[in-house]
Amino acid sequence: MTTEKLLGHTRLFLMQGDITRQNVDAIVNAANSSLMGGGGVDGAIHRAGGPTILEECKQIRAMHGQCAPGEAVITGGGNLNARFVIHTVGPIWHGGSTNENIILANAYRNSLDLALQYEVRTISFPSISTGAYGYPLEQAAEIALTTVIEFCQNIAEQQLLDEVRFILFDQFTQSTYKAALQKLSNEDMP
Ligand code: APR
């Protein structure tokens, strides 16, 4: 069941699915600072995208070093339908006392800033940091949606972004994001 909300010019979608199968300009990877791949979304994207993505990540590492938590870098999409993969590093949850909330918001915002630099008009996010990195799902969903909503409202006049999709891997994650969106919107979502 897809949930949709209009944010100025941009349509926000909450959908259950596999982010590697998205037909959008860019998909966002929940990477780690090494950019050398891993499990979860990271593993799925490198598997589906093929070796060119890792090669580009190695070049980025050689030029700029590790990707700090909250930062984002961009590569081509390799074998994926997406033109680009934006690799961002979410915070590892340590109980909430090491600015995890700020770092998580930065990961979404920096990914969107980078997307606009590359004239991306449709982008898909996973639920960053709520898997291996252990971020409490409800709190992460509120931060993710608040950050995306604010970003889209700030650019509404320029009409730069057509779609932002959250691709949620399981029903529980999707329903948690839907509840968070309802809470933020003060309205019932279909
Ligand atoms: N499509 C969409 N969502 C997915 C997919 C997929 N193919 N695979 C996993 N997910 C979901 C998980 O169920 C979780 O809800 O993505 C969310 C984020 O989980 P992780 O991939 O574990 O990402 P994160 O919690 O940010 O941890 C990142 O894990 O894989 C390693 O290299 C990665 O070290 C990094 C860490």
Coordinates of C-alpha atoms and ligand atoms in Angstrom, one line a residue:
M1 CA 0.0 0.0 0.0
T2 CA 1.6 3.2 -1.1
T3 CA 1.2 6.5 0.8
E4 CA 1.5 9.8 -1.1
K5 CA 1.7 13.4 0.0
L6 CA 2.2 16.6 -2.1
L7 CA 5.0 18.8 -0.8
G8 CA 4.8 22.0 -2.9
H9 CA 5.9 20.8 -6.3
T10 CA 7.3 17.5 -5.1
R11 CA 5.4 14.3 -4.5
L12 CA 6.4 12.2 -1.5
F13 CA 5.8 8.5 -1.6
L14 CA 6.1 5.8 1.1
M15 CA 6.3 2.4 -0.6
Q16 CA 7.3 -1.1 0.4
G17 CA 9.9 -2.7 -1.9
D18 CA 13.5 -3.3 -2.9
I19 CA 15.4 -0.1 -3.6
T20 CA 17.6 -1.7 -6.2
R21 CA 14.6 -2.1 -8.5
Q22 CA 13.6 1.5 -8.4
N23 CA 13.2 3.4 -11.8
V24 CA 14.3 6.8 -10.5
D25 CA 17.2 9.2 -11.4
A26 CA 19.0 8.4 -8.1
I27 CA 18.8 5.9 -5.3
V28 CA 20.4 6.5 -1.9
N29 CA 22.7 3.9 -0.4
A30 CA 23.0 3.4 3.4
A31 CA 26.7 3.0 3.3
N32 CA 29.5 3.0 5.8
S33 CA 32.4 5.4 6.0
S34 CA 34.7 3.1 4.1
L35 CA 32.5 3.1 1.0
M36 CA 33.7 -0.4 0.4
G37 CA 30.3 -2.1 0.6
G38 CA 28.7 -4.1 3.3
G39 CA 25.4 -5.9 4.0
G40 CA 21.8 -4.7 3.9
V41 CA 21.0 -2.0 1.4
D42 CA 24.8 -1.5 0.8
G43 CA 25.3 -5.1 -0.2
A44 CA 22.1 -5.2 -2.3
I45 CA 23.1 -2.1 -4.3
H46 CA 26.6 -3.3 -4.9
R47 CA 25.4 -6.7 -6.0
A48 CA 22.7 -5.3 -8.3
G49 CA 24.8 -2.4 -9.6
G50 CA 27.9 -4.3 -10.3
P51 CA 31.6 -3.6 -9.9
T52 CA 31.7 -0.2 -11.5
I53 CA 30.1 1.3 -8.4
L54 CA 32.8 -0.1 -6.1
E55 CA 35.5 1.1 -8.6
E56 CA 34.1 4.7 -8.4
C57 CA 33.9 4.4 -4.6
K58 CA 37.6 3.5 -4.5
Q59 CA 38.4 6.6 -6.6
I60 CA 36.4 8.7 -4.2
R61 CA 38.3 7.2 -1.3
A62 CA 41.6 7.8 -3.0
M63 CA 40.7 11.5 -3.6
H64 CA 38.8 12.4 -0.5
G65 CA 39.3 9.7 2.1
Q66 CA 36.5 8.2 4.1
C67 CA 32.9 9.5 4.0
A68 CA 32.1 11.0 7.4
P69 CA 28.7 10.2 9.0
G70 CA 26.1 12.6 7.7
E71 CA 28.1 13.3 4.5
A72 CA 27.2 12.0 1.0
V73 CA 29.0 11.2 -2.2
I74 CA 27.8 10.2 -5.7
T75 CA 28.6 7.5 -8.2
G76 CA 27.0 6.2 -11.4
G77 CA 24.3 3.6 -11.2
G78 CA 26.3 0.8 -12.9
N79 CA 23.8 -1.9 -13.9
L80 CA 20.9 -0.3 -12.0
N81 CA 18.0 1.4 -13.6
A82 CA 19.0 4.5 -11.7
R83 CA 21.5 6.9 -13.3
F84 CA 23.2 7.6 -9.9
V85 CA 23.8 6.1 -6.5
I86 CA 24.2 8.6 -3.7
H87 CA 26.1 7.0 -0.9
T88 CA 25.5 8.5 2.5
V89 CA 26.6 7.3 5.9
G90 CA 24.0 7.4 8.7
P91 CA 24.9 7.5 12.4
I92 CA 25.4 4.4 14.5
W93 CA 23.0 4.5 17.4
H94 CA 24.8 4.9 20.7
G95 CA 21.7 5.8 22.8
G96 CA 21.0 9.3 21.5
S97 CA 23.8 11.2 23.3
T98 CA 26.2 11.7 20.4
N99 CA 24.2 13.9 18.1
E100 CA 22.8 10.9 16.2
N101 CA 19.6 12.9 15.3
I102 CA 21.7 15.8 13.7
I103 CA 23.9 13.3 11.8
L104 CA 20.8 11.4 10.5
A105 CA 19.1 14.7 9.3
N106 CA 22.4 15.7 7.6
A107 CA 22.6 12.4 5.8
Y108 CA 19.2 13.1 4.2
R109 CA 19.8 16.8 3.6
N110 CA 23.2 16.3 2.1
S111 CA 21.9 13.5 -0.2
L112 CA 19.2 15.9 -1.4
D113 CA 21.6 18.8 -1.9
L114 CA 23.9 16.5 -4.0
A115 CA 20.9 15.2 -6.0
L116 CA 20.0 18.8 -7.0
Q117 CA 23.6 19.5 -8.0
Y118 CA 23.3 16.6 -10.5
E119 CA 19.8 17.7 -11.7
V120 CA 18.2 14.6 -10.2
R121 CA 14.4 14.9 -10.3
T122 CA 13.3 11.6 -8.8
I123 CA 15.1 10.0 -5.8
S124 CA 14.5 7.0 -3.6
F125 CA 15.7 6.6 0.0
P126 CA 16.0 3.6 2.2
S127 CA 15.3 3.9 5.9
I128 CA 18.9 5.0 6.8
S129 CA 20.5 3.7 10.0
T130 CA 17.5 1.6 11.2
G131 CA 19.1 -1.7 10.3
A132 CA 22.6 -2.6 11.3
Y133 CA 23.2 0.8 12.8
G134 CA 20.4 0.3 15.3
Y135 CA 18.6 3.7 15.1
P136 CA 15.2 3.4 16.8
L137 CA 12.8 3.2 13.9
E138 CA 10.1 5.6 15.0
Q139 CA 12.6 8.4 15.9
A140 CA 14.5 7.8 12.6
A141 CA 11.3 8.0 10.6
E142 CA 10.3 11.3 12.2
I143 CA 13.8 12.8 11.5
A144 CA 13.8 11.4 7.9
L145 CA 10.4 12.8 7.1
T146 CA 10.9 16.1 8.8
T147 CA 14.1 16.7 7.0
V148 CA 12.7 15.8 3.6
I149 CA 9.5 17.8 4.1
E150 CA 11.5 20.9 5.2
F151 CA 13.9 20.5 2.2
C152 CA 11.0 20.2 -0.3
Q153 CA 9.2 23.2 1.2
N154 CA 12.4 25.3 0.9
I155 CA 12.8 24.6 -2.8
A156 CA 9.1 24.5 -3.7
E157 CA 9.2 27.7 -5.9
Q158 CA 12.1 26.4 -8.0
Q159 CA 10.2 23.2 -8.9
L160 CA 13.5 21.2 -8.9
L161 CA 12.4 17.9 -7.5
D162 CA 9.4 15.8 -8.8
E163 CA 9.5 12.8 -6.5
V164 CA 11.0 11.7 -3.2
R165 CA 10.3 8.1 -2.4
F166 CA 11.0 6.1 0.7
I167 CA 11.4 2.5 -0.2
L168 CA 10.7 0.5 2.9
F169 CA 11.8 -3.1 3.0
D170 CA 9.1 -4.6 5.3
Q171 CA 5.6 -3.9 6.3
F172 CA 6.5 -2.8 9.9
T173 CA 8.9 -0.2 8.6
Q174 CA 6.4 1.1 6.1
S175 CA 3.6 1.4 8.7
T176 CA 6.0 3.1 11.1
Y177 CA 6.9 5.7 8.4
K178 CA 3.2 6.1 7.6
A179 CA 2.3 6.8 11.2
A180 CA 5.2 9.3 11.5
L181 CA 3.9 11.1 8.4
Q182 CA 0.4 11.2 9.8
K183 CA 1.8 12.6 13.0
L184 CA 3.8 15.3 11.2
S185 CA 0.9 16.2 8.9
N186 CA -1.8 16.1 11.6
E187 CA -3.9 14.3 9.1
D188 CA -5.0 10.8 8.2
M189 CA -3.0 9.2 5.4
P190 CA -4.7 6.7 2.9
Ligands
APR1 N1 15.8 -2.1 -0.3 C1 15.3 -1.3 0.6 N2 15.6 -1.3 1.9 C2 16.4 -2.3 2.3 C3 17.0 -3.2 1.4 C4 16.7 -3.1 0.1 N3 17.2 -3.9 -0.9 N4 17.8 -4.1 2.2 C5 17.7 -3.7 3.5 N5 16.9 -2.7 3.6 C6 16.5 -1.9 4.8 C7 16.7 -2.6 6.1 O1 15.6 -3.5 6.3 C8 16.6 -1.4 7.0 O2 15.2 -1.0 7.2 O3 17.3 -0.7 4.8 C9 17.2 -0.3 6.2 C10 18.7 0.1 6.6 O4 19.3 -1.1 7.0 P1 20.9 -1.3 6.7 O5 21.1 -1.7 5.2 O6 21.4 -2.3 7.7 O7 21.6 0.1 6.9 P2 22.0 0.9 8.2 O8 21.2 0.5 9.4 O9 22.2 2.3 7.7 O10 23.5 0.3 8.5 C11 24.5 0.6 7.6 O11 25.1 -1.7 7.3 O12 25.2 -2.8 5.3 C12 26.0 -2.2 6.2 O13 27.7 -1.3 4.9 C13 26.6 -0.9 5.7 O14 28.0 -0.6 7.5 C14 26.8 -0.1 6.9 C15 25.6 -0.4 7.8

